[in-house]
Structures are given as C-alpha cells and as structure tokens.
XYZ file of C-alpha atoms in Angstrom:
269
model
C 0.000 0.000 0.000
C 3.002 2.333 0.411
C 3.679 2.057 -3.329
C -0.004 2.758 -4.020
C 0.174 5.911 -1.925
C 3.373 6.995 -3.686
C 1.726 6.403 -7.072
C -1.279 8.493 -6.041
C 0.932 11.544 -5.556
C 3.102 11.068 -8.620
C 2.687 13.464 -11.542
C 1.341 10.563 -13.629
C -1.201 9.404 -11.048
C -4.802 9.958 -12.149
C -6.443 9.150 -8.823
C -5.405 12.347 -7.068
C -8.383 14.130 -5.420
C -10.568 11.646 -7.299
C -10.081 13.484 -10.591
C -10.403 10.231 -12.520
C -13.758 9.552 -10.906
C -14.948 13.077 -11.644
C -14.155 12.596 -15.346
C -12.472 15.998 -15.530
C -10.078 17.169 -18.202
C -7.395 18.291 -15.781
C -5.074 21.161 -16.586
C -1.952 22.752 -15.210
C -2.191 26.064 -13.364
C 0.157 27.532 -16.012
C -2.539 27.109 -18.658
C -5.045 28.923 -16.479
C -2.907 31.906 -15.423
C -0.891 32.519 -18.606
C -2.893 35.711 -19.277
C -3.394 36.627 -15.612
C -0.635 38.824 -14.224
C 0.443 38.498 -10.589
C -2.025 35.718 -9.877
C 0.177 34.415 -7.048
C 1.806 37.120 -4.922
C 5.296 36.441 -3.600
C 5.171 39.357 -1.145
C 2.049 38.045 0.621
C 0.960 34.938 2.472
C -1.055 32.816 0.026
C -3.984 30.930 1.565
C -5.841 28.216 -0.341
C -9.399 27.411 0.719
C -10.272 23.938 -0.543
C -14.000 24.261 -1.122
C -16.338 21.378 -0.395
C -19.253 20.135 -2.443
C -22.204 22.113 -1.081
C -24.358 18.988 -1.426
C -22.105 16.964 0.889
C -23.078 16.338 4.514
C -21.140 18.975 6.492
C -21.439 17.119 9.812
C -20.503 13.739 8.370
C -17.491 13.369 10.674
C -18.861 15.442 13.560
C -17.536 18.416 15.538
C -17.750 21.077 12.792
C -17.098 24.626 14.070
C -19.727 26.168 11.774
C -23.292 25.413 10.699
C -22.343 24.164 7.219
C -19.844 24.735 4.388
C -21.419 28.026 3.331
C -21.332 29.361 6.886
C -17.652 28.353 7.111
C -16.920 30.179 3.864
C -18.792 33.293 4.979
C -16.755 33.445 8.177
C -13.511 33.097 6.199
C -14.679 36.057 4.115
C -15.093 38.129 7.263
C -11.672 37.048 8.537
C -10.083 37.978 5.179
C -11.033 41.621 5.807
C -8.835 41.580 8.893
C -5.772 40.192 7.110
C -3.274 41.185 4.466
C -3.150 37.681 2.953
C -3.949 36.683 -0.609
C -6.819 34.188 -0.565
C -7.730 31.538 -3.157
C -10.841 29.400 -3.550
C -10.258 26.015 -5.171
C -13.509 24.615 -6.487
C -14.299 21.051 -5.457
C -13.154 18.643 -8.234
C -16.361 16.638 -8.352
C -19.158 18.795 -7.008
C -22.591 17.321 -7.644
C -23.865 20.678 -8.873
C -21.289 22.909 -10.580
C -23.888 25.584 -11.357
C -24.704 25.927 -7.671
C -20.992 26.104 -6.808
C -20.424 28.804 -9.450
C -23.383 30.821 -8.186
C -22.248 30.669 -4.543
C -18.574 31.414 -5.225
C -19.160 34.161 -7.815
C -21.400 35.962 -5.322
C -18.828 35.361 -2.575
C -15.823 36.901 -4.399
C -17.850 40.006 -5.237
C -18.499 40.439 -1.524
C -14.949 39.508 -0.489
C -12.542 40.708 -3.237
C -9.376 39.380 -1.583
C -10.328 35.930 -2.920
C -9.426 34.546 -6.346
C -11.132 31.479 -7.797
C -9.223 28.468 -9.121
C -11.395 26.154 -11.299
C -12.171 22.574 -10.307
C -10.182 21.039 -13.180
C -6.846 22.596 -12.193
C -4.567 19.941 -10.714
C -3.497 21.186 -7.288
C -0.150 19.419 -7.685
C 0.771 22.010 -10.336
C 0.527 24.995 -7.974
C 0.828 23.759 -4.379
C 4.333 25.271 -4.180
C 2.764 28.723 -4.617
C 0.561 28.196 -1.568
C 1.625 28.707 2.052
C -1.371 27.290 3.930
C -4.428 25.199 3.040
C -7.819 25.406 4.762
C -10.467 22.688 4.714
C -13.258 21.484 6.974
C -12.277 17.810 6.794
C -11.471 17.214 3.106
C -8.975 14.818 1.550
C -6.516 17.709 1.111
C -5.929 17.343 4.856
C -3.603 14.419 4.160
C -2.894 15.022 0.452
C -1.373 18.468 0.954
C 0.330 17.386 4.168
C 1.982 14.621 2.118
C 3.284 17.404 -0.163
C 4.695 19.182 2.931
C 2.024 21.871 3.206
C 0.477 23.042 6.471
C -3.245 22.276 6.539
C -5.637 23.774 9.098
C -9.027 22.136 9.746
C -12.232 23.865 10.871
C -13.546 20.769 12.618
C -12.436 17.894 14.800
C -13.304 14.925 12.557
C -13.352 11.442 14.038
C -11.355 9.862 11.216
C -8.402 12.213 11.882
C -8.430 11.748 15.636
C -4.989 10.755 16.908
C -3.081 11.675 13.735
C -0.450 14.390 13.652
C -0.045 15.692 10.091
C -2.380 18.718 10.096
C -3.486 21.392 12.555
C -6.746 20.558 14.336
C -7.857 23.435 16.610
C -9.898 22.690 19.735
C -12.784 24.998 18.810
C -13.952 27.884 16.625
C -12.247 30.524 18.768
C -8.877 28.772 18.561
C -9.365 28.211 14.820
C -10.019 31.863 14.023
C -7.151 32.966 16.268
C -4.859 30.624 14.328
C -5.948 32.164 11.018
C -5.290 35.699 12.239
C -1.820 34.615 13.403
C -1.117 32.205 10.585
C 2.640 32.822 10.412
C 2.956 30.922 13.687
C 1.072 27.877 12.372
C 3.765 26.000 10.437
C 3.333 22.298 11.091
C 6.015 19.637 11.434
C 4.536 16.865 9.328
C 4.816 13.156 10.059
C 4.801 11.221 6.758
C 4.547 7.994 8.743
C 1.295 9.271 10.243
C -0.073 9.961 6.757
C 0.807 6.415 5.660
C -0.992 4.974 8.700
C -4.011 7.190 8.056
C -4.197 6.176 4.404
C -3.927 2.496 5.280
C -6.687 2.620 7.902
C -9.060 4.895 5.974
C -8.647 3.670 2.405
C -7.221 0.157 2.522
C -8.937 -1.195 5.641
C -12.219 0.723 5.582
C -15.214 -1.596 5.341
C -16.819 -1.681 1.901
C -20.564 -1.859 2.520
C -22.177 -3.259 -0.615
C -18.850 -3.976 -2.343
C -18.986 -0.517 -3.930
C -15.260 0.299 -4.030
C -14.708 -1.556 -7.347
C -17.702 0.332 -8.778
C -15.789 3.615 -8.645
C -13.317 2.473 -11.289
C -15.955 0.643 -13.292
C -18.618 3.380 -13.410
C -16.272 6.406 -13.264
C -18.396 9.554 -13.744
C -21.589 7.469 -13.442
C -20.723 6.492 -9.875
C -22.901 9.307 -8.483
C -25.870 8.416 -10.710
C -28.663 5.762 -10.570
C -26.245 3.352 -12.325
C -24.864 2.608 -8.862
C -28.180 0.951 -7.929
C -28.007 -1.332 -10.962
C -24.453 -2.256 -10.012
C -25.479 -3.053 -6.431
C -28.484 -5.176 -7.500
C -26.472 -7.123 -10.071
C -23.711 -7.853 -7.571
C -25.877 -8.601 -4.556
C -24.931 -11.768 -2.696
C -27.094 -12.932 0.225
C -24.240 -14.755 1.985
C -22.084 -11.608 1.945
C -25.117 -9.582 2.996
C -25.558 -11.657 6.166
C -21.846 -11.274 6.990
C -22.108 -7.504 6.564
C -25.186 -7.398 8.834
C -23.322 -9.286 11.532
C -20.223 -7.061 11.251
C -22.391 -3.946 11.290
C -24.140 -5.019 14.494
C -20.737 -5.582 16.094
C -19.590 -2.133 14.949
C -22.657 -0.408 16.459
C -22.441 -2.403 19.668
C -18.787 -1.460 20.230
C -19.377 2.255 19.417
C -16.361 2.496 17.121
C -15.677 5.677 15.161
C -14.636 3.848 11.971
C -15.940 0.662 10.388
C -12.876 -1.364 9.417
C -12.551 -4.595 7.487
C -11.022 -6.840 10.155
C -9.387 -9.202 7.640
C -7.519 -6.358 5.967
C -6.732 -4.726 9.282
C -5.163 -7.952 10.532
C -3.384 -8.609 7.198
C -5.405 -11.751 6.483
C -6.070 -10.864 2.830
C-alpha cells in the first residue's frame, strides 16, 4: 500500500483528489494563469481554501465549528477583511452541482474581493508550491497536501483524523479563528509515517458496505448516478449480505468511530 500511496501523488497518477472519478479534463495552473498577471503574490501569504461540495453532509465526521460549508466560507470572508493575505478558492473537483458552486462562489468573491477562484479542473499538484497554507473542513486535502509538505488547518475535529499528527486541528472555533489571524505561527512539522498509517486505515482497511469500491473504477463519472443501484443489485450476494449485517451489528455495539474490514486490518487478505 506504500507504493499505491506513492503512485497516487506522482505526476502521472490519475487518482489524485478523485479526478479520474470526476471525469475531468485536468489542466496545469500555467494554462489557467498565462494571461493573468500576478495571480500568485510572492510578497504576501497565500492561503488556499479547498471548497467542499455544497451537497455533501457537512457534519458527516462530527464536531464542525460552523453550521455548514457556506457558513464556514462566509466566516472566512469576514476574517479575510482583517488580514493582508492573498486568498484563493479552489472549487471542489467533483461537485454534484457545478452551477450551484459557481453561483455561490461568484457571489462570494464580489463580496470579499481578496479571494481569487481556481477552477475545479486545475490539478493542485501544479501549484501547491505557490501556496503557504491550506484550509479545509475535513477534506482529503488534509492528508494530500500534508503529504506534499504543506500546512493544513481544519475547521472541525473529525473522528477519522483523531490521533493523527499531520495537520493542525484546533480545539474549537475561537482557537481556529485565532490561528488564522496569526497564521505565520502555524507551520506544522509533518509526520509522513502518520499519513501512511491514516491512508492504510481509511482507504485500505475501511469496510466496503455493498462492495462498492470496485464500482468507482468501473462506473467512473456514473458512480454518483442511478447506475450505482443497478451495479449493487447485479452484484448482490445474500451470503455476503448476512456477513455484513453481523459485522455492522458488532460495529454499532462497540461504538467504534470507523468501520474497518477486520481481515484487511489484521493482514489476512
């Protein structure tokens, strides 16, 4: 799995930030900014806000400091007025409603002009060196950008990141906003070994309810469509279903925060 993780972050990898599943025609930042002067400012602190899909469940992992993703964004806008940073909004690579995202973010940058928008199809690996800090609620950039030696600050205390030490996880909203206003002091010493452990537990060992993991590569952009139901029906197996029910009962009974595949976790596969 270490080689798989290394491949994910290589320049040839097509699984980064699930671009391959989003069916996007990815581009380099150089293509996007070739006619935009001073897009990145060397004399300022450059902050990247990794936007979430506004259709996603904001409290999926619990302990979010704000009401939802829009509320989080609005508060960052207010904080931007109190800083001299340059702010960037990176659109989510596979939002379920790009028109909604465009509407929200276009309105937002008019209200808060310190922000510049970076389209969803721009590969973050092509410009991460221009960014000083990355902000997310609980997104995959929390470990992806940490792996690329960038300091990531979360606006929540998600269960799946509990106990790991590769990004900054404030205790509460007050501490979070204080950190943003004093961001020069927030450089994080990153543990690559922690990222490897996190990836193993959350992507290799995570329980696959319904055997849907293979469907991502098979269905690609149709994964988030009704085709997923056809896939599930065609691949349904009653014996496996009973095993899943038993494992799920055990998971609920033991009040675990993550539902792991025990065989993979214990290296039995």
